[in-house]
Coordinates of C-alpha atoms in Angstrom, one line a residue:
Chain A
M4 CA 6.8 -94.8 -25.4
E5 CA 3.4 -96.3 -26.3
A6 CA 0.8 -94.2 -28.1
I7 CA -1.6 -92.2 -26.0
D8 CA -5.3 -93.2 -26.1
P9 CA -7.3 -90.4 -27.9
F10 CA -9.7 -90.6 -25.0
V11 CA -7.0 -89.0 -22.8
F12 CA -6.8 -86.1 -25.2
R13 CA -10.6 -85.6 -25.1
L14 CA -10.5 -85.8 -21.3
S15 CA -7.8 -83.1 -21.3
I16 CA -10.0 -80.9 -23.5
F17 CA -12.9 -81.5 -21.2
V18 CA -11.1 -80.6 -18.0
L19 CA -9.6 -77.5 -19.5
A20 CA -13.0 -76.5 -20.9
I21 CA -14.4 -76.7 -17.4
F22 CA -11.9 -74.3 -16.2
V23 CA -12.5 -71.9 -19.1
G24 CA -16.2 -72.1 -18.3
Y25 CA -15.5 -71.4 -14.7
Y26 CA -13.7 -68.2 -15.4
V27 CA -15.8 -67.0 -18.3
V28 CA -19.1 -67.5 -16.4
W29 CA -17.8 -65.7 -13.3
S30 CA -17.2 -62.7 -15.5
V31 CA -20.8 -62.7 -16.7
T32 CA -22.7 -59.7 -15.2
P33 CA -25.5 -60.8 -12.9
A34 CA -27.9 -58.7 -14.9
L35 CA -27.5 -61.1 -17.8
H36 CA -27.9 -64.3 -15.8
T37 CA -31.2 -65.1 -17.5
P38 CA -29.8 -64.7 -21.1
L39 CA -26.8 -66.8 -19.8
M40 CA -29.2 -69.6 -19.0
S41 CA -31.0 -69.4 -22.3
V42 CA -27.8 -69.2 -24.4
T43 CA -26.1 -72.1 -22.6
N44 CA -29.3 -74.0 -23.3
A45 CA -29.1 -73.1 -27.0
I46 CA -25.4 -74.2 -27.3
S47 CA -25.9 -77.4 -25.4
S48 CA -28.2 -78.3 -28.3
V49 CA -25.1 -78.9 -30.3
I50 CA -26.0 -82.4 -29.4
V51 CA -27.8 -82.1 -32.7
V52 CA -24.6 -83.5 -34.3
G53 CA -25.4 -86.8 -32.7
A54 CA -28.9 -86.6 -34.0
L55 CA -27.7 -85.9 -37.5
I56 CA -25.4 -88.9 -37.5
A57 CA -28.2 -91.1 -36.4
V58 CA -30.6 -89.8 -39.0
S59 CA -27.9 -90.4 -41.7
V60 CA -27.2 -94.1 -40.8
A61 CA -27.3 -96.4 -43.8
T62 CA -30.6 -98.4 -43.5
L63 CA -29.5 -102.0 -43.6
G64 CA -31.6 -103.7 -40.9
S65 CA -34.4 -103.0 -38.5
E66 CA -31.9 -101.7 -35.9
S67 CA -30.7 -99.0 -38.2
W68 CA -34.3 -97.9 -38.8
I69 CA -34.7 -97.6 -35.0
S70 CA -31.6 -95.4 -35.0
K71 CA -33.0 -93.3 -37.8
G72 CA -36.3 -92.8 -36.0
L73 CA -34.6 -92.0 -32.7
G74 CA -32.3 -89.6 -34.5
F75 CA -35.2 -87.9 -36.2
A76 CA -37.0 -87.3 -32.9
A77 CA -33.8 -86.0 -31.3
L78 CA -33.2 -83.7 -34.4
I79 CA -36.7 -82.1 -33.9
L80 CA -36.1 -81.6 -30.1
A81 CA -32.6 -80.1 -30.7
S82 CA -33.9 -77.8 -33.4
V83 CA -36.6 -76.5 -31.1
N84 CA -33.9 -75.7 -28.7
I85 CA -31.4 -74.2 -31.1
F86 CA -33.9 -71.8 -32.8
G87 CA -35.9 -71.2 -29.6
G88 CA -32.8 -70.7 -27.4
F89 CA -30.8 -68.4 -29.7
L90 CA -33.8 -66.3 -30.8
V91 CA -35.2 -65.8 -27.3
T92 CA -31.7 -64.8 -26.1
Q93 CA -31.5 -62.3 -29.0
R94 CA -34.9 -61.0 -28.0
M95 CA -33.9 -60.5 -24.4
L96 CA -30.5 -59.0 -25.2
A97 CA -32.2 -56.4 -27.5
M98 CA -34.1 -55.1 -24.5
Y99 CA -31.1 -54.1 -22.5
K100 CA -30.6 -50.5 -23.1
K101 CA -28.5 -47.8 -21.6
K102 CA -29.9 -44.5 -20.3
E103 CA -30.6 -42.0 -23.0
R104 CA -28.6 -38.9 -22.4
Chain B
M24 CA -14.3 -83.9 -45.5
S25 CA -11.3 -85.3 -43.9
A26 CA -11.5 -86.4 -40.2
N27 CA -8.8 -83.9 -39.2
L28 CA -10.5 -81.0 -40.9
A29 CA -13.8 -81.9 -39.3
A30 CA -12.2 -82.1 -35.8
L31 CA -10.6 -78.7 -36.4
S32 CA -13.9 -77.2 -37.4
Y33 CA -15.6 -78.7 -34.3
L34 CA -12.9 -77.0 -32.3
V35 CA -13.7 -73.7 -33.9
S36 CA -17.4 -74.2 -33.0
G37 CA -16.3 -74.8 -29.4
V38 CA -14.3 -71.6 -29.3
L39 CA -17.2 -69.7 -30.8
F40 CA -19.4 -71.0 -28.0
I41 CA -16.8 -69.8 -25.4
L42 CA -17.0 -66.4 -27.0
A43 CA -20.7 -66.5 -26.9
L44 CA -20.6 -66.8 -23.1
R45 CA -17.7 -64.3 -22.9
G46 CA -19.8 -61.7 -24.6
L47 CA -22.3 -61.8 -21.7
S48 CA -19.8 -59.9 -19.5
S49 CA -21.5 -56.7 -20.6
P50 CA -24.8 -55.9 -22.3
V51 CA -22.9 -54.0 -25.0
T52 CA -20.9 -57.1 -26.2
S53 CA -23.7 -59.6 -25.5
R54 CA -25.4 -59.3 -28.8
A55 CA -22.2 -60.0 -30.8
G56 CA -21.7 -62.9 -28.4
N57 CA -25.0 -64.4 -29.2
R58 CA -24.2 -64.2 -32.9
N59 CA -20.9 -66.0 -32.3
G60 CA -23.0 -68.8 -30.7
M61 CA -25.2 -69.0 -33.8
I62 CA -22.3 -69.2 -36.1
G63 CA -20.7 -71.9 -34.0
M64 CA -23.9 -73.9 -34.1
A65 CA -24.2 -73.5 -37.9
L66 CA -20.6 -74.5 -38.4
A67 CA -21.1 -77.7 -36.3
I68 CA -24.2 -78.7 -38.2
V69 CA -22.6 -78.1 -41.7
T70 CA -19.5 -80.0 -40.6
T71 CA -21.5 -83.0 -39.5
L72 CA -23.5 -83.0 -42.7
L73 CA -20.3 -82.9 -44.8
V74 CA -18.8 -85.8 -42.7
A75 CA -21.9 -87.9 -42.9
G76 CA -22.0 -87.4 -46.7
V77 CA -25.7 -87.8 -47.0
T78 CA -26.8 -88.8 -50.5
D79 CA -30.2 -90.4 -50.4
A80 CA -33.4 -88.3 -50.7
L81 CA -35.1 -89.9 -47.7
T82 CA -32.3 -88.8 -45.3
W83 CA -32.3 -85.3 -46.7
G84 CA -36.0 -85.1 -46.3
L85 CA -35.8 -86.2 -42.7
I86 CA -33.1 -83.7 -41.9
I87 CA -34.7 -80.8 -43.6
G88 CA -38.1 -81.8 -42.3
G89 CA -36.8 -82.2 -38.7
V90 CA -35.0 -78.9 -38.7
A91 CA -38.0 -77.2 -40.2
I92 CA -40.5 -78.6 -37.7
G93 CA -38.3 -78.1 -34.7
G94 CA -37.0 -74.8 -35.9
G95 CA -40.4 -73.5 -36.7
I96 CA -41.8 -74.5 -33.2
G97 CA -38.7 -73.0 -31.5
A98 CA -38.8 -69.7 -33.4
L99 CA -42.5 -69.3 -32.8
I100 CA -42.1 -69.9 -29.0
A101 CA -39.2 -67.5 -28.9
R102 CA -41.3 -64.8 -30.5
R103 CA -44.5 -65.3 -28.5
I104 CA -43.3 -66.1 -25.0
A105 CA -44.0 -63.5 -22.3
M106 CA -40.9 -62.4 -20.4
T107 CA -42.6 -63.3 -17.1
A108 CA -42.8 -66.9 -18.3
M109 CA -39.1 -67.1 -18.9
P110 CA -38.3 -69.5 -16.0
Q111 CA -40.7 -72.1 -17.2
L112 CA -39.5 -71.7 -20.8
I113 CA -35.9 -72.3 -19.7
A114 CA -37.1 -75.4 -17.7
A115 CA -38.9 -76.7 -20.8
F116 CA -35.8 -76.2 -22.9
H117 CA -33.7 -78.1 -20.4
S118 CA -36.0 -81.0 -20.6
L119 CA -35.6 -81.1 -24.4
V120 CA -31.8 -81.3 -24.1
G121 CA -32.2 -84.1 -21.6
L122 CA -34.5 -86.1 -23.8
A123 CA -32.4 -85.5 -26.9
A124 CA -29.4 -86.9 -25.0
V125 CA -31.3 -90.0 -24.2
L126 CA -32.4 -90.5 -27.8
V127 CA -29.0 -89.9 -29.2
A128 CA -27.4 -92.4 -26.7
A129 CA -30.1 -95.0 -27.7
A130 CA -29.4 -94.4 -31.4
A131 CA -25.7 -94.9 -30.8
M132 CA -26.5 -98.2 -29.0
Y133 CA -28.6 -99.5 -32.0
S134 CA -26.1 -98.3 -34.7
P135 CA -22.7 -98.2 -33.1
E136 CA -20.9 -98.6 -36.5
A137 CA -22.2 -95.2 -37.6
Y138 CA -20.6 -93.6 -34.6
G139 CA -17.4 -95.6 -34.9
I140 CA -17.6 -97.0 -31.4
G141 CA -17.7 -100.7 -32.2
V142 CA -20.3 -103.1 -33.5
E143 CA -23.7 -104.0 -32.2
G144 CA -23.3 -106.1 -29.0
A145 CA -19.6 -105.4 -28.9
I146 CA -19.4 -101.7 -28.2
R147 CA -16.1 -100.5 -26.7
S148 CA -16.4 -100.4 -22.9
H149 CA -15.4 -96.8 -22.4
S150 CA -18.0 -95.7 -24.9
L151 CA -20.6 -97.7 -22.9
I152 CA -19.7 -95.9 -19.7
E153 CA -19.9 -92.5 -21.4
M154 CA -23.2 -93.5 -23.1
S155 CA -24.8 -94.8 -19.9
L156 CA -23.7 -91.7 -17.9
G157 CA -25.1 -89.6 -20.7
V158 CA -28.4 -91.4 -20.7
A159 CA -28.8 -91.4 -16.9
I160 CA -28.1 -87.7 -16.5
G161 CA -30.1 -86.9 -19.6
A162 CA -33.2 -88.8 -18.2
I163 CA -32.8 -87.1 -14.8
T164 CA -32.6 -83.7 -16.5
F165 CA -35.6 -84.5 -18.6
A166 CA -37.9 -85.6 -15.8
G167 CA -36.6 -83.0 -13.3
S168 CA -37.1 -80.2 -15.8
L169 CA -40.7 -81.4 -16.5
I170 CA -41.4 -81.2 -12.8
A171 CA -39.7 -77.8 -12.5
F172 CA -41.7 -76.6 -15.5
A173 CA -45.0 -77.8 -14.0
K174 CA -44.2 -76.1 -10.7
L175 CA -43.2 -72.8 -12.3
N176 CA -46.0 -72.8 -14.8
G177 CA -48.6 -73.5 -12.1
N178 CA -49.7 -76.9 -13.4
M179 CA -48.5 -78.2 -10.1
S180 CA -48.5 -76.7 -6.6
G181 CA -45.2 -75.0 -5.8
A182 CA -45.3 -76.5 -2.3
P183 CA -42.8 -79.3 -1.6
I184 CA -44.3 -82.8 -1.9
L185 CA -42.7 -85.0 0.7
L186 CA -42.8 -88.7 -0.1
P187 CA -42.5 -91.1 2.8
A188 CA -38.9 -92.3 3.2
R189 CA -37.8 -90.3 0.2
H190 CA -34.2 -90.2 1.2
A191 CA -34.0 -94.0 1.4
L192 CA -36.0 -94.2 -1.8
N193 CA -33.6 -91.9 -3.6
I194 CA -30.5 -93.7 -2.3
L195 CA -32.0 -97.0 -3.4
L196 CA -32.8 -95.7 -6.9
A197 CA -29.3 -94.3 -7.3
L198 CA -27.7 -97.6 -6.2
V199 CA -29.8 -99.6 -8.6
I200 CA -29.0 -97.2 -11.5
V201 CA -25.2 -97.5 -10.7
G202 CA -25.6 -101.3 -10.6
L203 CA -27.4 -101.4 -13.9
I204 CA -24.7 -99.2 -15.5
V205 CA -22.0 -101.7 -14.4
Y206 CA -24.1 -104.6 -15.8
F207 CA -24.8 -102.7 -19.0
V208 CA -21.1 -102.0 -19.5
T209 CA -20.1 -105.7 -19.1
D210 CA -23.0 -107.4 -20.9
Q211 CA -24.5 -104.5 -22.9
P212 CA -28.1 -105.8 -23.1
H213 CA -30.6 -103.3 -24.5
W214 CA -33.1 -103.8 -21.7
A215 CA -30.5 -102.6 -19.2
F216 CA -30.1 -99.4 -21.2
W217 CA -33.8 -98.7 -21.2
T218 CA -34.1 -99.6 -17.5
I219 CA -31.4 -97.1 -16.7
A220 CA -33.3 -94.5 -18.7
G221 CA -36.6 -95.4 -17.0
L222 CA -35.2 -95.5 -13.4
S223 CA -33.3 -92.2 -14.0
F224 CA -36.6 -90.7 -15.2
V225 CA -38.2 -91.7 -11.9
F226 CA -35.1 -90.5 -10.0
G227 CA -35.4 -87.1 -11.7
I228 CA -39.0 -86.8 -10.4
T229 CA -38.4 -87.9 -6.9
L230 CA -35.4 -85.6 -6.8
I231 CA -37.3 -82.4 -7.7
V232 CA -40.8 -82.9 -6.2
P233 CA -39.8 -82.2 -2.6
I234 CA -38.2 -78.9 -3.5
G235 CA -40.4 -75.9 -2.9
G236 CA -41.2 -73.0 -5.3
A237 CA -38.9 -70.5 -3.8
D238 CA -35.9 -72.8 -4.2
M239 CA -36.6 -72.9 -8.0
P240 CA -33.7 -70.5 -8.8
V241 CA -31.3 -73.2 -7.5
V242 CA -33.2 -76.1 -9.2
I243 CA -33.3 -74.4 -12.6
S244 CA -29.6 -73.6 -12.4
M245 CA -28.8 -77.2 -11.3
L246 CA -30.8 -78.7 -14.2
N247 CA -28.9 -76.3 -16.5
S248 CA -25.7 -77.8 -15.2
Y249 CA -27.0 -81.4 -15.5
S250 CA -28.0 -80.8 -19.2
G251 CA -24.4 -79.8 -19.8
W252 CA -23.0 -82.9 -18.2
A253 CA -25.4 -85.1 -20.1
A254 CA -24.2 -83.4 -23.4
A255 CA -20.6 -83.9 -22.4
G256 CA -21.2 -87.6 -21.8
I257 CA -22.7 -87.9 -25.2
G258 CA -19.8 -85.8 -26.6
F259 CA -17.3 -88.4 -25.3
T260 CA -19.4 -91.2 -27.0
L261 CA -19.4 -89.3 -30.2
E262 CA -15.8 -88.3 -29.8
N263 CA -16.9 -84.8 -30.7
T264 CA -14.9 -81.8 -29.4
A265 CA -17.6 -79.2 -29.9
L266 CA -20.0 -81.3 -27.8
I267 CA -17.4 -82.0 -25.1
I268 CA -16.4 -78.3 -24.8
T269 CA -20.0 -77.2 -24.7
G270 CA -20.9 -79.8 -22.1
A271 CA -18.1 -78.6 -19.9
L272 CA -19.1 -74.9 -20.4
V273 CA -22.7 -75.4 -19.7
G274 CA -22.0 -77.8 -16.8
S275 CA -19.8 -75.3 -15.0
S276 CA -22.1 -72.4 -15.8
G277 CA -25.0 -74.1 -14.2
A278 CA -22.9 -75.1 -11.2
I279 CA -21.7 -71.5 -10.7
L280 CA -25.3 -70.2 -10.9
S281 CA -26.5 -72.8 -8.4
Y282 CA -23.7 -71.7 -6.1
I283 CA -24.6 -68.0 -6.5
M284 CA -28.3 -68.7 -5.8
C285 CA -27.5 -70.8 -2.7
K286 CA -25.3 -68.1 -1.4
G287 CA -28.1 -65.5 -2.0
M288 CA -30.2 -67.6 0.3
N289 CA -27.5 -68.6 2.7
R290 CA -28.5 -72.3 2.2
S291 CA -26.2 -75.1 1.4
F292 CA -26.7 -76.9 -1.9
I293 CA -27.3 -80.2 0.0
S294 CA -30.1 -78.7 2.1
V295 CA -31.8 -77.4 -1.1
I296 CA -31.5 -80.8 -2.8
L297 CA -32.9 -82.6 0.3
G298 CA -35.9 -80.3 -0.1
G299 CA -38.9 -79.7 2.0
F300 CA -38.2 -76.0 2.5
G301 CA -40.5 -73.2 1.5
G302 CA -43.8 -73.8 -0.3
E303 CA -45.7 -70.8 -1.4
T304 CA -48.1 -71.3 1.4
A305 CA -45.7 -72.6 4.0
A306 CA -46.9 -69.7 6.1
A307 CA -49.4 -70.0 8.9
G308 CA -46.6 -70.9 11.3
G309 CA -48.0 -69.9 14.7
P310 CA -50.9 -67.5 15.4
A311 CA -50.9 -64.4 13.2
E312 CA -49.9 -61.4 15.1
S313 CA -52.4 -58.5 15.4
R314 CA -50.0 -55.7 16.0
P315 CA -51.0 -52.4 14.3
V316 CA -49.4 -51.5 11.0
K317 CA -49.5 -48.1 9.3
Q318 CA -51.5 -48.4 6.2
G319 CA -51.4 -45.8 3.4
S320 CA -53.2 -45.1 0.1
A321 CA -51.8 -44.5 -3.3
E322 CA -52.1 -40.8 -2.8
D323 CA -50.0 -40.9 0.3
A324 CA -47.3 -42.9 -1.4
A325 CA -47.4 -40.5 -4.4
F326 CA -47.0 -37.5 -2.1
I327 CA -44.1 -39.0 -0.2
M328 CA -42.2 -40.1 -3.3
K329 CA -42.8 -36.8 -5.1
N330 CA -41.2 -34.9 -2.3
A331 CA -38.3 -37.4 -1.9
G332 CA -34.7 -36.7 -3.1
S333 CA -34.1 -40.3 -4.0
V334 CA -36.1 -43.5 -4.3
I335 CA -34.9 -47.0 -4.5
I336 CA -37.2 -49.6 -6.0
V337 CA -36.9 -53.1 -4.7
P338 CA -38.8 -55.6 -7.0
G339 CA -39.5 -59.2 -6.2
Y340 CA -41.4 -62.2 -7.5
G341 CA -44.7 -60.4 -6.7
M342 CA -43.9 -57.8 -9.4
A343 CA -43.5 -60.6 -12.0
V344 CA -46.7 -62.3 -11.0
A345 CA -48.7 -59.0 -11.2
Q346 CA -46.8 -58.0 -14.5
A347 CA -46.2 -54.7 -12.8
Q348 CA -42.9 -53.9 -14.4
H349 CA -44.3 -51.4 -17.0
A350 CA -46.3 -49.5 -14.4
V351 CA -43.2 -49.3 -12.2
R352 CA -41.2 -47.8 -15.1
E353 CA -43.9 -45.3 -15.7
M354 CA -43.9 -44.3 -12.1
A355 CA -40.1 -44.0 -12.2
D356 CA -40.3 -41.8 -15.3
I357 CA -42.6 -39.3 -13.7
L358 CA -40.5 -39.2 -10.5
K359 CA -37.4 -38.6 -12.6
K360 CA -39.2 -35.7 -14.3
E361 CA -39.9 -34.3 -10.8
G362 CA -36.2 -34.4 -10.1
V363 CA -36.2 -37.5 -7.9
K364 CA -33.2 -39.8 -8.3
V365 CA -34.5 -43.3 -9.0
S366 CA -32.6 -46.6 -8.9
Y367 CA -33.4 -50.2 -8.6
A368 CA -32.0 -52.8 -6.2
I369 CA -32.0 -56.5 -7.2
H370 CA -31.5 -59.3 -4.7
P371 CA -29.7 -62.3 -6.2
V372 CA -32.6 -64.6 -5.6
A373 CA -35.4 -62.2 -6.4
G374 CA -37.8 -64.0 -8.7
R375 CA -37.7 -67.6 -9.8
M376 CA -34.5 -67.7 -11.8
P377 CA -31.1 -66.0 -11.9
G378 CA -31.5 -62.5 -13.4
H379 CA -35.3 -62.8 -13.6
M380 CA -35.9 -59.2 -12.4
N381 CA -33.3 -57.7 -14.6
V382 CA -35.0 -59.1 -17.7
L383 CA -38.4 -57.9 -16.7
L384 CA -37.1 -54.4 -16.0
A385 CA -35.2 -54.4 -19.3
E386 CA -38.5 -55.4 -21.0
A387 CA -40.1 -52.4 -19.5
N388 CA -37.4 -50.2 -20.9
V389 CA -35.6 -49.5 -17.7
P390 CA -32.0 -48.6 -18.6
Y391 CA -29.7 -51.2 -17.2
D392 CA -27.4 -48.6 -15.7
E393 CA -30.1 -47.7 -13.2
V394 CA -30.3 -51.3 -12.0
F395 CA -27.9 -52.4 -9.2
E396 CA -27.0 -55.6 -7.6
L397 CA -27.2 -56.0 -3.8
D398 CA -23.5 -55.4 -3.1
D399 CA -23.4 -52.2 -5.2
I400 CA -26.5 -50.5 -3.7
N401 CA -26.8 -51.7 -0.2
S402 CA -24.8 -48.8 1.3
Q403 CA -27.1 -46.3 -0.4
F404 CA -30.3 -47.2 1.4
A405 CA -29.1 -45.1 4.4
Q406 CA -29.1 -42.0 2.2
A407 CA -32.4 -42.9 0.4
D408 CA -35.6 -41.1 1.3
V409 CA -37.9 -43.9 0.1
A410 CA -37.5 -47.6 -0.5
Y411 CA -40.4 -48.8 -2.7
V412 CA -40.6 -52.6 -2.1
I413 CA -42.9 -54.2 -4.7
G414 CA -43.5 -57.9 -4.4
A415 CA -40.5 -58.7 -2.3
N416 CA -40.5 -59.7 1.4
D417 CA -38.0 -62.1 2.8
V418 CA -35.1 -60.5 1.0
T419 CA -35.7 -57.3 3.1
N420 CA -36.4 -59.0 6.4
P421 CA -33.9 -57.7 9.1
A422 CA -34.4 -60.9 11.1
A423 CA -31.8 -62.4 8.7
K424 CA -29.3 -60.2 10.5
S425 CA -30.6 -59.9 14.0
N426 CA -32.4 -63.1 14.9
P427 CA -30.3 -66.3 15.0
Q428 CA -33.5 -68.4 15.5
S429 CA -34.9 -67.2 12.2
P430 CA -34.9 -69.7 9.3
I431 CA -33.4 -67.1 7.1
F432 CA -30.7 -66.0 9.5
G433 CA -27.5 -65.3 7.7
M434 CA -29.1 -64.6 4.3
P435 CA -27.8 -61.4 2.7
I436 CA -30.6 -58.9 2.6
L437 CA -31.3 -55.5 1.1
D438 CA -31.1 -52.9 3.9
V439 CA -34.4 -51.2 3.1
E440 CA -34.9 -50.6 6.8
K441 CA -32.3 -47.8 6.6
A442 CA -34.3 -45.7 4.2
K443 CA -36.2 -42.8 5.7
T444 CA -39.6 -44.3 4.6
V445 CA -40.3 -47.8 3.5
L446 CA -43.3 -48.4 1.3
F447 CA -44.4 -52.0 1.0
V448 CA -46.7 -53.0 -1.8
K449 CA -48.3 -56.2 -0.7
R450 CA -51.6 -58.1 -1.2
G451 CA -52.1 -58.6 2.5
M452 CA -50.2 -59.3 5.7
G453 CA -49.1 -62.8 4.6
S454 CA -45.6 -63.8 5.3
G455 CA -43.0 -64.7 2.6
Y456 CA -42.0 -68.1 1.4
A457 CA -40.0 -68.8 4.6
G458 CA -43.2 -68.4 6.5
I459 CA -41.9 -65.8 8.9
E460 CA -43.1 -62.4 10.0
N461 CA -41.3 -59.4 8.7
E462 CA -40.5 -57.1 11.6
L463 CA -40.3 -54.2 9.2
F464 CA -44.1 -54.1 8.6
F465 CA -44.6 -52.8 12.1
R466 CA -42.0 -50.1 12.2
D467 CA -42.9 -46.4 12.4
N468 CA -41.2 -45.5 9.2
T469 CA -43.0 -48.2 7.2
M470 CA -46.2 -47.7 5.3
M471 CA -48.1 -50.6 3.9
L472 CA -49.8 -50.2 0.6
F473 CA -52.3 -53.1 0.4
G474 CA -53.3 -54.2 -3.1
D475 CA -52.3 -55.8 -6.3
A476 CA -48.8 -54.6 -7.2
K477 CA -49.8 -53.5 -10.7
K478 CA -53.0 -51.7 -9.7
M479 CA -51.4 -50.0 -6.7
T480 CA -48.5 -48.7 -8.9
E481 CA -50.9 -47.5 -11.6
E482 CA -52.9 -45.6 -9.0
I483 CA -49.7 -44.0 -7.7
V484 CA -48.9 -43.0 -11.3
K485 CA -52.4 -41.4 -11.5
S486 CA -51.9 -39.5 -8.3
L487 CA -48.5 -38.3 -9.4
G488 CA -49.8 -37.1 -12.8

C-alpha cells in the first residue's frame, strides 16, 4: 500500500478535535460562558507559534525581512491575547464563590 | 529538538487546552483548568523556540521585546478592565487573533522555506489553500470584531445599518473572494493574497454592520468560532498539532455558543446573520399606548419585599448599563437577614454576551449557588412572592407564549408573571429591543419602579435599612 499523506493524519486530528470540543463545551456550565469565551480566546493565541517561526527566519533577502516584520507584529498581538486572555479569565474565575455557610 | 519530540509536545499542549475547557464544567475546577491552559501555552512557546534554534541577538531581542510589549499591554488590560466592559474586551481580543492569523499567513507566503511548505513562488498547493482560507477567515474575524467592538463600546450606534442591496453585495464579495483563492492557489501572486485579505476585511464589515445591538450575543459567539477556524487554517499550513486542535476546539465552542444564543431568542442563525433586527431604539412601532400602570416608590418596593417569603431577582442588560450589581447584592443581603429567600434567574440571552450576567453577579460577590438558569428556576416563579426585574424586559414578555403575531413569539421566557407581585425597575415606559409592548406592565400585580436601576435599588436598600 502506498504511504499516507501526513495531511490526512492532520485532518483526522482536526475532525476528532471538533468532536472533543463539541462534547467538552456542552458540559461547560452556562454560568461560566463568559470565562469560556475569554479562555478560548487565550488558547487560540497559540497562533503565536507561527509568529515565532516568522520572527526567527534567517535574514537572507528583503522577503525574509518582510516575514520577520510581519512575525514581530503578530507576536505582539498574540502576546496581548495570551496574557490578557488568561489573566482576565483568572480574574473572573476568582470571583465565583460558593455561599458561606 | 527532534521533529518527533516537538510534535509530541505540541500534542501535549493540545491536550492541556482540552483540559482547560473541561475544567469549566464547574466553578470549582475552573481555576485549575485555566492553569492547564497557561501551561499548555508555555509549553507550545518553549517547544517552538527550541525547534527554531534561535542564535542571533537580533532575533532574541525581537522575541523578548515582542512578548514584553504585548504581554505588558495584555496584563494591564486584564487588570484594569471593568467587568461590565467584558463583551467589548472579548470582541477586541477576537480581532487580534484574526489579525495575527492574517500576518502569520503573509509571513508564510514570503518565507515558505522557514515553514517547510515549499519555496517562494512554488508553495505546495494544499498549503496555499489552507493559507488562503486562514487569511480570509482571519480578515473577516478582524473586521467583524472591530465593528462588534465599536457597537458594544458605544463608538457606533447599536442600531442595524442597512446598506442598499446588501445581500447582493455580500454574495458578490464572497464569490470574488472564492475566485481569488482559486487564482492564488494556481498562480500564487502576492497581490492576489493581499486582495483576498482586503476584500475579506470589507466582507467582515458588511457582514456585521446590519446586525443590531441585541443580537450581539450571537455575533460575538460567531466571531469566537471564526477566530478558531482561522487558527485551524493556519495550523494546517504550519503543520502544527497544537494549533489544529485549538482551532477545532475554539471553532466548535463558538458554534455551540451561537446555537445556544439563537435558541435563547428563538431565532434562526441565518436570520441573525441576515441582520436588520433589533436596534436599541427600534421602538416607536405604532402609537404609544396610554393605559394606566401602577407606579410605586422605593419605600413601597422595600415594604413588599421585606414581607415576602421569597424573592427572585431577574437581571438584564439594564443592570449592566447602570452598574447596579453591587446595589442588588446589598439589597439581597438585607433581605436574607430578614429571612427572605433570595435567588437569581438568568435568561440565556440576558446581557450582551453568553454568561454576562453571571460574571457581573459574581463580581458583586453573589454566591454562584444562588444563581439559576432559566430551566432550573422557571417553575419556582409560581411559588415566589416577588419577582424583582431589573433592566430586563423582552425576556419576561408573556407575548412570547400567547401572541403568535409577536416578533418574539416562541422565545423562551422567564415566567415572572406567575409571581404574586412583579416589580419592574425601568427608566421609563419604553419597549425593549424587539420594539414591542410588554403586557405585564399593565397587570394588577405589577408595580413599576421608574428610575435608574442603580439609584432605585440603592433607595430600596435605604428604605430597608
